[in-house]
PDB file of C-alpha atoms and ligand atoms in Angstrom:
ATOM      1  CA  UNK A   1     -15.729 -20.063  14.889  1.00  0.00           C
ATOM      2  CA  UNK A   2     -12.827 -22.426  15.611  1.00  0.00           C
ATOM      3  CA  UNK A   3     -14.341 -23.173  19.385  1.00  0.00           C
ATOM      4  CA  UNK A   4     -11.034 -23.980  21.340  1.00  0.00           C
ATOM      5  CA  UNK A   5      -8.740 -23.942  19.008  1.00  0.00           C
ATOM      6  CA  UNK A   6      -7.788 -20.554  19.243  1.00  0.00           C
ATOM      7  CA  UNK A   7      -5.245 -20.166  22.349  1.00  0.00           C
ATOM      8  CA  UNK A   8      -4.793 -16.009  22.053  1.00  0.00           C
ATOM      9  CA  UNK A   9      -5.115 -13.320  19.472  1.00  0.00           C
ATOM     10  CA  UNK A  10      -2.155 -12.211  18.709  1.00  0.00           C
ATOM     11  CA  UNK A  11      -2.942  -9.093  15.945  1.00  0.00           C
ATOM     12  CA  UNK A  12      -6.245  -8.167  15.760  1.00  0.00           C
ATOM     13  CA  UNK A  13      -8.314  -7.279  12.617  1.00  0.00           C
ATOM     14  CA  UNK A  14      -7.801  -3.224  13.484  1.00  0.00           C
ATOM     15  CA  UNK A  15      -4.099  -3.734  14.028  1.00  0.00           C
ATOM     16  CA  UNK A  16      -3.699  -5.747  10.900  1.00  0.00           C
ATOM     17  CA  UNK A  17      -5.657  -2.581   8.646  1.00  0.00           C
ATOM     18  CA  UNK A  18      -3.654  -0.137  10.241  1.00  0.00           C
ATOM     19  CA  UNK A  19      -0.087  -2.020  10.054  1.00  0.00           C
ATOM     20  CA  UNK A  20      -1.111  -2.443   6.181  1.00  0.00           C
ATOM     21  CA  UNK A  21      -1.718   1.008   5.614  1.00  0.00           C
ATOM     22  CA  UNK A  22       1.419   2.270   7.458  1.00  0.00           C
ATOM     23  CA  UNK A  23       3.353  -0.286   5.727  1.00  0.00           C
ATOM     24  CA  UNK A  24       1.606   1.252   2.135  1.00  0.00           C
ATOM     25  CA  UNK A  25       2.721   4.358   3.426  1.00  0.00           C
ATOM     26  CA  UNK A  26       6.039   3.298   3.660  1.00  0.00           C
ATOM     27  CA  UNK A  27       6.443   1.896   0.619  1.00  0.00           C
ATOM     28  CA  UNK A  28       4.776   4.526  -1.452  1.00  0.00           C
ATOM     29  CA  UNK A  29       7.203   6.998   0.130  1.00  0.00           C
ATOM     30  CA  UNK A  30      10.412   5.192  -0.885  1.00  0.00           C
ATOM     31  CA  UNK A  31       8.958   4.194  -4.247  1.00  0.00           C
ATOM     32  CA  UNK A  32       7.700   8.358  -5.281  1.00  0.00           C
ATOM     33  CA  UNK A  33      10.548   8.692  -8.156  1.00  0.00           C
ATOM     34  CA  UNK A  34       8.605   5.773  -9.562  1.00  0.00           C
ATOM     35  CA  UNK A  35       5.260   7.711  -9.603  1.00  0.00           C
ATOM     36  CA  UNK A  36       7.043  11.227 -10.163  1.00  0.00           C
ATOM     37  CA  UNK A  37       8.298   9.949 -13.649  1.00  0.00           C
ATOM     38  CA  UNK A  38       5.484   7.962 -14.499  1.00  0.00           C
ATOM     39  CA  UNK A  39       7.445   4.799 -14.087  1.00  0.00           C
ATOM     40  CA  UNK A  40       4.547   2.765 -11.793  1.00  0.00           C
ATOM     41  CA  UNK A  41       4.419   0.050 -14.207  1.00  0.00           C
ATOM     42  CA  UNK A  42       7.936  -0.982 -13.146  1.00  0.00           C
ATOM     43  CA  UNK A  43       6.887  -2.032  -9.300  1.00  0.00           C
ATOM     44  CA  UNK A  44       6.013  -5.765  -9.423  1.00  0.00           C
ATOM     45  CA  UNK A  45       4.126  -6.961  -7.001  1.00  0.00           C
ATOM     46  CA  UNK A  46       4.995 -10.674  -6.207  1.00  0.00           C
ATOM     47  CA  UNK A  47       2.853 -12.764  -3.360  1.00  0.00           C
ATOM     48  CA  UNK A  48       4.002 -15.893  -2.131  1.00  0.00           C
ATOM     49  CA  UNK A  49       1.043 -19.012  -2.758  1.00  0.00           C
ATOM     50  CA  UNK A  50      -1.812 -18.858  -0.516  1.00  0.00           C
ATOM     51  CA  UNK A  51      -0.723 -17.525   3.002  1.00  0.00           C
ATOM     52  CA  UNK A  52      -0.198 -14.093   1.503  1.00  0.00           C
ATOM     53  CA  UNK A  53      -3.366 -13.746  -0.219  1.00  0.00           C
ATOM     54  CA  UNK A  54      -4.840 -11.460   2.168  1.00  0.00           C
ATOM     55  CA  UNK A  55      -2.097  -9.420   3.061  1.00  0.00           C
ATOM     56  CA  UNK A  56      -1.034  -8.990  -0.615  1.00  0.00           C
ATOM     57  CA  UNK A  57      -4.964  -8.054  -1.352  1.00  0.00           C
ATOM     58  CA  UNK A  58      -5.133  -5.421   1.439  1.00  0.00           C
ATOM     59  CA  UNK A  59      -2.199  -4.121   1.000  1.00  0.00           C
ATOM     60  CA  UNK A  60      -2.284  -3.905  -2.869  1.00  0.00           C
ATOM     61  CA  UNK A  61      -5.023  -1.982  -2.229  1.00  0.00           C
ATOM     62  CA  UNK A  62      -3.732   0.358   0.550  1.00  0.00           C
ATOM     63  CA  UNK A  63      -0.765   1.009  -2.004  1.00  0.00           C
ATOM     64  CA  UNK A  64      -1.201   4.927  -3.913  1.00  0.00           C
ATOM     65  CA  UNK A  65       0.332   2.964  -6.419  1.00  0.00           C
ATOM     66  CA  UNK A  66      -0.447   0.861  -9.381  1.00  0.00           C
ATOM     67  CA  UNK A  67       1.906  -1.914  -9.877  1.00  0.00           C
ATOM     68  CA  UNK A  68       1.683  -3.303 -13.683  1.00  0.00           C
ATOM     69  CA  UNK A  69       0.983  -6.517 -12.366  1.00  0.00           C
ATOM     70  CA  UNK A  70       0.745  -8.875  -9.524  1.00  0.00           C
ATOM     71  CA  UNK A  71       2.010 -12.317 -10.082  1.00  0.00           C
ATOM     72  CA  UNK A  72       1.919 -15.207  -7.442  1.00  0.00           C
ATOM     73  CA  UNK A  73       4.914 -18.263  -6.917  1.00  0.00           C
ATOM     74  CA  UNK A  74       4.202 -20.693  -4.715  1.00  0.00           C
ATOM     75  CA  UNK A  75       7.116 -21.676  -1.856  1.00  0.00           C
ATOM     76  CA  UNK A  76       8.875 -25.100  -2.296  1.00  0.00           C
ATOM     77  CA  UNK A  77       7.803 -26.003   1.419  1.00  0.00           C
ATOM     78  CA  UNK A  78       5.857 -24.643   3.608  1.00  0.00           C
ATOM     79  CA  UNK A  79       6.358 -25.418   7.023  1.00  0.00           C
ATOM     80  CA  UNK A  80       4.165 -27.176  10.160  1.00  0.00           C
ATOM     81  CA  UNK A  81       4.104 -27.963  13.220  1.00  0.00           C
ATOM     82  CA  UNK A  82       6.018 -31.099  13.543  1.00  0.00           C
ATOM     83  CA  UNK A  83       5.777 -32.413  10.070  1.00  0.00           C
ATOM     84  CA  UNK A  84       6.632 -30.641   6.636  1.00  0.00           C
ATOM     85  CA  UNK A  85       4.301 -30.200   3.643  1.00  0.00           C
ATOM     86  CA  UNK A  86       5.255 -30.059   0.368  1.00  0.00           C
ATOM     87  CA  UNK A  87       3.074 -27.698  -1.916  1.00  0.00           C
ATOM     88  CA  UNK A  88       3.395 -29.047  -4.857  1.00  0.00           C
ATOM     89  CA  UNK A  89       5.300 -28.239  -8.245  1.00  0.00           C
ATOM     90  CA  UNK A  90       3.129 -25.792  -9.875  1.00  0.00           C
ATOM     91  CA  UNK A  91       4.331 -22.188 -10.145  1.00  0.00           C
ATOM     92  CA  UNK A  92       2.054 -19.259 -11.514  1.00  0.00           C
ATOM     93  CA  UNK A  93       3.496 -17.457 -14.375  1.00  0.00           C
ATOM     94  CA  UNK A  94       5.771 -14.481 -12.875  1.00  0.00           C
ATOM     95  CA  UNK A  95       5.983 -10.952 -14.772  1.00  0.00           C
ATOM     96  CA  UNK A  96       9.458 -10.438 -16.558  1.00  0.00           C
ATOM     97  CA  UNK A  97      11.356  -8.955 -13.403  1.00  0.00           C
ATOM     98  CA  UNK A  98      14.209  -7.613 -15.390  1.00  0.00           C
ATOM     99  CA  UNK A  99      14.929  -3.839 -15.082  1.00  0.00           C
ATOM    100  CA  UNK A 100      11.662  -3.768 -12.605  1.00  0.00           C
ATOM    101  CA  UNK A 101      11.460  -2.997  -9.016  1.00  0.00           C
ATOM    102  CA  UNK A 102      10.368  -6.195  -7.458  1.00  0.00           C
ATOM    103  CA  UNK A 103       8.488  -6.019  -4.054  1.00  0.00           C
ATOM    104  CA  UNK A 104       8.143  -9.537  -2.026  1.00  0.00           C
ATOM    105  CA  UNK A 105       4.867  -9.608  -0.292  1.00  0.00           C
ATOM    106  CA  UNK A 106       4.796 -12.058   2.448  1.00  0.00           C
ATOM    107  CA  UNK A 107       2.575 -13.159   5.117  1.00  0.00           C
ATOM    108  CA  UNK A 108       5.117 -14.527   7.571  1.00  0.00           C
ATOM    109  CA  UNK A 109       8.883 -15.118   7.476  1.00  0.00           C
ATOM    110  CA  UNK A 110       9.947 -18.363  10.255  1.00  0.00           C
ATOM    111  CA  UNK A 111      13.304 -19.837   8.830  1.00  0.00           C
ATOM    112  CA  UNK A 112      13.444 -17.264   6.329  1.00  0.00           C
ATOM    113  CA  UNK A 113      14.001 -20.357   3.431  1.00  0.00           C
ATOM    114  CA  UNK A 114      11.318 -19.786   1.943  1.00  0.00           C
ATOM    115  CA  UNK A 115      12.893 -16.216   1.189  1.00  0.00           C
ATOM    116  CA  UNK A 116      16.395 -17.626   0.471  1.00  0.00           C
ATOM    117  CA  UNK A 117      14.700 -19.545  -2.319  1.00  0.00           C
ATOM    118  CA  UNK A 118      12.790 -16.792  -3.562  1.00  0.00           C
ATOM    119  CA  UNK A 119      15.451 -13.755  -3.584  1.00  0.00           C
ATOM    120  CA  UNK A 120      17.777 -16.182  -5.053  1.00  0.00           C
ATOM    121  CA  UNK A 121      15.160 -17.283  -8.016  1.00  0.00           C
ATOM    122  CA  UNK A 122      13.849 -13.794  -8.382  1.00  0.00           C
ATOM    123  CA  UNK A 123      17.434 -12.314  -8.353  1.00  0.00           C
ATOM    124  CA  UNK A 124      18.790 -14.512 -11.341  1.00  0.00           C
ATOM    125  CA  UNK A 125      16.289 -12.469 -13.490  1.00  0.00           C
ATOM    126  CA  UNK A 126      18.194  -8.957 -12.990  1.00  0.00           C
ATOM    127  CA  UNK A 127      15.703  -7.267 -10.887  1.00  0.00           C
ATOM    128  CA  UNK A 128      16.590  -3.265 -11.106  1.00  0.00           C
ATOM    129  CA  UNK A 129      15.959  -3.727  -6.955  1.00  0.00           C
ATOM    130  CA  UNK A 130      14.592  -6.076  -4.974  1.00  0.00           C
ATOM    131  CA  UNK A 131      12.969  -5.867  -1.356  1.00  0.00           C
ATOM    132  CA  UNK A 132      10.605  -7.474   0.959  1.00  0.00           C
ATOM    133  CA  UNK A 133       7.755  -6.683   3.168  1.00  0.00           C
ATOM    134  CA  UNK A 134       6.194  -9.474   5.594  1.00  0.00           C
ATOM    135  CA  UNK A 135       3.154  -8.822   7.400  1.00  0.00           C
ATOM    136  CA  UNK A 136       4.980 -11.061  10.518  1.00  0.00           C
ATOM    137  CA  UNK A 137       8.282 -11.751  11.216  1.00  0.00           C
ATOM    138  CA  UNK A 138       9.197 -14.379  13.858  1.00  0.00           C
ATOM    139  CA  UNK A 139      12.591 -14.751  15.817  1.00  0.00           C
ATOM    140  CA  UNK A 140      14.203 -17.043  13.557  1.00  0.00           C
ATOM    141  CA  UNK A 141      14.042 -14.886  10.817  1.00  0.00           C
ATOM    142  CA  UNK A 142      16.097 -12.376  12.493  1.00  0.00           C
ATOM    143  CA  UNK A 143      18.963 -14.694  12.875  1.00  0.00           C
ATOM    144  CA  UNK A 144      19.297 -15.696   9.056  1.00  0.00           C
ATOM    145  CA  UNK A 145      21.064 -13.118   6.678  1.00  0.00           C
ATOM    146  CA  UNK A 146      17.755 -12.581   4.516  1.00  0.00           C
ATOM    147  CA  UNK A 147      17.434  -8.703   3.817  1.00  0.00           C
ATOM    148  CA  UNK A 148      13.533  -7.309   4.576  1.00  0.00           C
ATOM    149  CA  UNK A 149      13.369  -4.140   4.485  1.00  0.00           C
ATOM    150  CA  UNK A 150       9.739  -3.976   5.812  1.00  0.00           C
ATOM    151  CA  UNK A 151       8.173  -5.679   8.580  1.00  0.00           C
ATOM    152  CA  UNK A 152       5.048  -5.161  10.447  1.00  0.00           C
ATOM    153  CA  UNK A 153       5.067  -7.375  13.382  1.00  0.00           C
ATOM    154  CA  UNK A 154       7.876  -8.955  15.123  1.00  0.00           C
ATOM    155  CA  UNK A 155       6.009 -12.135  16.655  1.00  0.00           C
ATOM    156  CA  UNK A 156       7.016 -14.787  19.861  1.00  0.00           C
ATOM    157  CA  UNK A 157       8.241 -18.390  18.458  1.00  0.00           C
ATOM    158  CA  UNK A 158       4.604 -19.959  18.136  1.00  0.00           C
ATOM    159  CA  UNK A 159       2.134 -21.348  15.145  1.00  0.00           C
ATOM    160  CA  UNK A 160      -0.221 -18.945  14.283  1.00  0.00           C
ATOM    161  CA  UNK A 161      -3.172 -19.090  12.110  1.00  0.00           C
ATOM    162  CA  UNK A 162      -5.476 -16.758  10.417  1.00  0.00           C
ATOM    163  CA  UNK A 163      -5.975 -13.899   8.080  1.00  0.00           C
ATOM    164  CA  UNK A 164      -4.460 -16.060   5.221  1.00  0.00           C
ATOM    165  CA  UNK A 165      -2.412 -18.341   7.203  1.00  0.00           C
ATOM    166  CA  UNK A 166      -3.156 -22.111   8.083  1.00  0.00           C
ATOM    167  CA  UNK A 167      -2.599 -25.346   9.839  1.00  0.00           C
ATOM    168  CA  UNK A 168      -3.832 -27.837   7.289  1.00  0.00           C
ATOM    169  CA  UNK A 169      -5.791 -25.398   5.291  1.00  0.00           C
ATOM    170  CA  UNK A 170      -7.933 -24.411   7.762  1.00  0.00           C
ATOM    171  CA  UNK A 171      -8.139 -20.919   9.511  1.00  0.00           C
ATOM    172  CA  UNK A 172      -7.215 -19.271   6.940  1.00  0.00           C
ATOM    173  CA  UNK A 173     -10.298 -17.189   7.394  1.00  0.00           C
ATOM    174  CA  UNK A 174      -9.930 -16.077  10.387  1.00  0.00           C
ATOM    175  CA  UNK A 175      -9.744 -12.082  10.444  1.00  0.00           C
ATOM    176  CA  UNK A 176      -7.216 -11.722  13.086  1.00  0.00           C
ATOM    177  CA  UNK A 177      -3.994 -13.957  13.577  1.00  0.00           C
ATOM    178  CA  UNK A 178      -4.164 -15.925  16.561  1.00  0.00           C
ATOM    179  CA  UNK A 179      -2.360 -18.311  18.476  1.00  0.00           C
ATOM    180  CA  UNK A 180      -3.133 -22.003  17.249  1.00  0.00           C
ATOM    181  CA  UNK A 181      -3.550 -24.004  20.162  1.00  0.00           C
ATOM    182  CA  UNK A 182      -1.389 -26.586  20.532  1.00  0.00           C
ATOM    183  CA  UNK A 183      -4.200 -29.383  21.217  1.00  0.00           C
ATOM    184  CA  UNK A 184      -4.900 -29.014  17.633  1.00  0.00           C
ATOM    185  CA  UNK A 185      -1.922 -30.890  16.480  1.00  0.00           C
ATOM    186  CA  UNK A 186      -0.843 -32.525  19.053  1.00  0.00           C
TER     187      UNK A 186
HETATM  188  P1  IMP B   1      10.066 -20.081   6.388  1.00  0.00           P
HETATM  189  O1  IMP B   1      10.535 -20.629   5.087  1.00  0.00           O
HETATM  190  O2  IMP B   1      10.488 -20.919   7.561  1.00  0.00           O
HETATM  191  O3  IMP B   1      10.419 -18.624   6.600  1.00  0.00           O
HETATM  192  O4  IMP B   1       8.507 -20.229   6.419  1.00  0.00           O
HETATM  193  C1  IMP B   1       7.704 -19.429   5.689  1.00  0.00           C
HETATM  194  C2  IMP B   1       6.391 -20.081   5.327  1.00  0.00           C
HETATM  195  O5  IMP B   1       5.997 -21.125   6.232  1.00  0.00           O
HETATM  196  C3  IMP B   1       5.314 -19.028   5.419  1.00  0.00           C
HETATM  197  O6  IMP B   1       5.197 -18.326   4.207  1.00  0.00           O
HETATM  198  C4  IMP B   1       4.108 -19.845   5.783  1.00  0.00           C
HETATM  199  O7  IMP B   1       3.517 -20.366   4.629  1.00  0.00           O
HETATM  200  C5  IMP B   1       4.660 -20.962   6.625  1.00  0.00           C
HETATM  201  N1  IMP B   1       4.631 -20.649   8.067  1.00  0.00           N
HETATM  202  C6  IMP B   1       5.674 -20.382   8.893  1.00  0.00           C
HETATM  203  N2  IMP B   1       5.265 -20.136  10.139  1.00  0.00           N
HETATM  204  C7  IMP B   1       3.914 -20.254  10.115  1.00  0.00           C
HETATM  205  C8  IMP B   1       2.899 -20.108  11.124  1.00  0.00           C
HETATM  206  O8  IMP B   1       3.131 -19.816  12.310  1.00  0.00           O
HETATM  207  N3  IMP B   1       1.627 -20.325  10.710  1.00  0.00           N
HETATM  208  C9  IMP B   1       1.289 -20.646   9.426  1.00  0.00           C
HETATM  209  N4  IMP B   1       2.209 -20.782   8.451  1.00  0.00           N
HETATM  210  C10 IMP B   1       3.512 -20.596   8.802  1.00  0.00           C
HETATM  211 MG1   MG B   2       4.048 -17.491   2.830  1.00  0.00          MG
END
């Protein structure tokens, strides 16, 4: 699949299950006083249009937890290699956020705008608390003031595609992330 264009795997399809689990773990821990007084209904799951599709499936399911919903947005931009894309206007109805516990779900944080413009939406709507958890995080990220409480990889400065994310909408199927070779868009 992909002859070529792959350059390295970077997770692979076992270390992506297991992250998501650990990271369910996590979660489930610090959200228990939910569960203990039958308050589940007020986690909110929100995924960010389409990279996190995957990642918000798998881990939605690794969750001991039943969120009331699971709404989508999509992000003003995403970003490229060398040129920007916009993805269009239309946003996906989101579940009234006030007095809930809203968890981002994201499948990679690079600039961390993408955030910026979500927390900021998300937080006009008087969350009760509001957190994140990315599947990748890349150096960048780290230098912006975005708060993400979980994180399951720290990756190098590179485009990479797979298990939900793409370069032009392709990869996306990929079950590991790998390194898109640069040859592709060059
Ligand atoms: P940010 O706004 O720079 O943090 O970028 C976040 C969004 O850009 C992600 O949700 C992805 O949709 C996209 N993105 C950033 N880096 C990559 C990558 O390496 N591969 C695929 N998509 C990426
Ligand atoms: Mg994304």
């Amino acid at each position: 699949m992909y002859d070529g264009d792959i350059s390295s795997v970077l997770v692979t399809e076992e270390q992506v299950r297991e992250k998501t689990a650990e990271l369910a773990q996590q979660v489930a821990g610090d959200y228990a006083d939910l569960v203990r007084d039958g308050r589940e209904s007020d986690l909110v799951l929100i995924g960010v249009l389409k990279g996190a599709v995957m990642f918000m499936t798998d881990f939605a399911r690794a969750l001991p937890i039943r969120p009331s919903s699971s709404s989508w947005r999509s992000a003003p931009t995403a970003r490229r290699p060398r040129r920007r894309v916009s993805c269009g206007s239309s946003r996906t109805s989101t579940a009234t956020s006030a007095g809930r516990h809203v968890l981002i779900v994201e499948d990679i944080i690079d600039s961390g705008l993408t955030l910026n413009w979500l927390l900021g939406n998300l937080q006009t709507r008087s969350p009760a608390s509001l957190e994140v958890v990315t599947l990748l995080r890349k150096p960048d990220a780290v230098k912006v003031d975005v708060p993400v409480r979980y994180v399951g990889f720290d990756i190098p400065n590179e485009f990479v595609v797979g298990y939900g994310l793409d370069y032009a909408e392709r990869y996306r199927d990929l079950p590991y992330i790998g390194t898109l070779d640069p040859s592709v868009y060059a």
